[in-house]
Tab-separated table of C-alpha atoms in Angstrom:
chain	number	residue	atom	x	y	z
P	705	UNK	CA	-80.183	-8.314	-198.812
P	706	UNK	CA	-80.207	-8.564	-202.550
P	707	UNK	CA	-83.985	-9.555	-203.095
P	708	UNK	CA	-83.565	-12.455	-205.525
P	709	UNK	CA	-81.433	-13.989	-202.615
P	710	UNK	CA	-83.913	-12.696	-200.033
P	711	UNK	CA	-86.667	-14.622	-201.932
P	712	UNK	CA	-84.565	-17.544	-202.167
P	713	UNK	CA	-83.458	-18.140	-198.908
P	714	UNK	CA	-86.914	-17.425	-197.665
P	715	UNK	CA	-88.138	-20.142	-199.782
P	716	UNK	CA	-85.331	-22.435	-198.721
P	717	UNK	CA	-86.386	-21.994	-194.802
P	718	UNK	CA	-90.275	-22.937	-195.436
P	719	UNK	CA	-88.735	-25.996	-196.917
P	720	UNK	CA	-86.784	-26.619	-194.250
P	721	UNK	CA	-89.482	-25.931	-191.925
P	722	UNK	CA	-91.538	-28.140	-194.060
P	723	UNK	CA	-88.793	-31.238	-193.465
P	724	UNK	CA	-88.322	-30.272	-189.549
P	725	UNK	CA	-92.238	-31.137	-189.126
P	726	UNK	CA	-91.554	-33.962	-191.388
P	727	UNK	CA	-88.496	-35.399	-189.039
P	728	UNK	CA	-90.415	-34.760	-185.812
P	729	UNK	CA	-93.193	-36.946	-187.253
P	730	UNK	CA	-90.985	-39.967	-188.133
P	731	UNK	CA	-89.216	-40.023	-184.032
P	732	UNK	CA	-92.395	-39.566	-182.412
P	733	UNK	CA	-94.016	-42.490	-184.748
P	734	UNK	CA	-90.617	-44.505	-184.658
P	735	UNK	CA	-90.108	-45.106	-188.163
P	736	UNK	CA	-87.131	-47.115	-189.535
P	737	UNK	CA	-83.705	-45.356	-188.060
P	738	UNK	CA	-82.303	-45.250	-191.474
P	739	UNK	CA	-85.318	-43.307	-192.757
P	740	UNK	CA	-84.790	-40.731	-189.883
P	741	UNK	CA	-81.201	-40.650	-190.424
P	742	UNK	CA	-81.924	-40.045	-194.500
P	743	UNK	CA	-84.348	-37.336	-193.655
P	744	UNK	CA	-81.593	-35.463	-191.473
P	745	UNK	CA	-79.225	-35.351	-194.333
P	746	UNK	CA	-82.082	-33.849	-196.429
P	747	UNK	CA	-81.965	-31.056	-193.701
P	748	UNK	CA	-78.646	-30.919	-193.488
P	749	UNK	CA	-78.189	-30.492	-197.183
P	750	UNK	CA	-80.905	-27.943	-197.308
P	751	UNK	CA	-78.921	-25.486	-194.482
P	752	UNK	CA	-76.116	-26.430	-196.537
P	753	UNK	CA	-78.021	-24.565	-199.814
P	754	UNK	CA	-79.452	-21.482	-197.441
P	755	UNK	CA	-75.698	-20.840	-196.004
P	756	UNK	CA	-74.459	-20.529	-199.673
P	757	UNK	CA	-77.237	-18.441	-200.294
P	758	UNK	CA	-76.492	-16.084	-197.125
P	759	UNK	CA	-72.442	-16.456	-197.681
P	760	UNK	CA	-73.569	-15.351	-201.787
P	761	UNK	CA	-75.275	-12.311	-200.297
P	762	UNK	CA	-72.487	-11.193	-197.949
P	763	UNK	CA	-70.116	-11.430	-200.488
P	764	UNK	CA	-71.906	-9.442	-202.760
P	765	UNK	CA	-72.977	-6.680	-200.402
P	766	UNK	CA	-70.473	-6.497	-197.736
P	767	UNK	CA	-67.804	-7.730	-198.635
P	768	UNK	CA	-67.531	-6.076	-201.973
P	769	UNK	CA	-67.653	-2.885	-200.191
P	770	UNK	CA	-65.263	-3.445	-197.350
P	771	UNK	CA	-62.809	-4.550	-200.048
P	772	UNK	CA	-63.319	-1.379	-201.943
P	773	UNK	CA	-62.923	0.014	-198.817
P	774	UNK	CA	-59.409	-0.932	-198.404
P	775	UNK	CA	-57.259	-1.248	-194.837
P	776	UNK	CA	-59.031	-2.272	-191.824
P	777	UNK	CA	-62.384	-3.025	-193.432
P	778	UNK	CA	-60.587	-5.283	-195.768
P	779	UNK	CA	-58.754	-6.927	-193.032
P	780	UNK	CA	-62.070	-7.351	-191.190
P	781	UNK	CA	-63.888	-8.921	-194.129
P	782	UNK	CA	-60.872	-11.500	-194.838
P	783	UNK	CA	-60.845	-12.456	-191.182
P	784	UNK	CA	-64.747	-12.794	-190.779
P	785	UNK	CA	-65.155	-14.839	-194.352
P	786	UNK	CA	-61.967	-16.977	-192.325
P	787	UNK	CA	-64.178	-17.397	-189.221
P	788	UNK	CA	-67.163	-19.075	-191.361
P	789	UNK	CA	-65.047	-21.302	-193.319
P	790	UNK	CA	-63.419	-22.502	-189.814
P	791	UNK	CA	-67.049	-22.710	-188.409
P	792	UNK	CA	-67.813	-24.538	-191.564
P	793	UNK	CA	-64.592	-27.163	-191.391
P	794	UNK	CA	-65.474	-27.922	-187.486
P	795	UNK	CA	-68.504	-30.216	-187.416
C-alpha cells in the first residue's frame, strides 16, 4: 500500500471503530430512532471515504501496472474495477 493511503485508511477505521462503539451505545440505551438512524449514515459515509481510499490505492498500484502490462492483466484489471462498481451499484 502506498503509505500516505495506508495511514489514512488506518485512521479512517479507528474512526469508524470509534462510531461502531458509539451506535452500539445508542440501541442498547434506546435513544431516539432517528438519532440511531443519523449515526448509521455517519458510518456509512465513513466506509464510503475508506473504500475510496482502498479503490485510490489499487488504482495506483495495481492497476497501473496490469495496464502497463497489457493483454490479459489488462483485461483482468478492467473486469475486477467492473466487479466493485457493480458491488458498489447493488445495495
Amino acid at each position: 500500500m502506498i503509505e500516505d493511503i495506508k495511514r489514512r485508511a488506518l485512521h479512517r477505521t479507528r474512526i469508524m471503530e470509534g462510531q461502531m462503539r458509539g451506535l452500539e451505545k445508542m440501541i442498547e440505551n434506546e435513544d431516539y430512532c432517528v438519532d440511531i438512524i443519523t449515526q448509521s449514515l455517519a458510518i456509512q459515509k465513513s466506509l464510503g471515504s475508506l473504500n475510496k481510499l482502498l479503490v485510490e490505492n489499487h488504482l495506483q498500484t495495481h492497476v497501473s501496472h496490469m495496464f502497463d502490462a497489457g493483454g490479459q492483466e489488462r483485461d483482468d484489471a478492467i473486469a475486477e474495477l467492473l466487479r466493485v462498481f457493480e458491488l458498489n451499484n447493488n445495495r
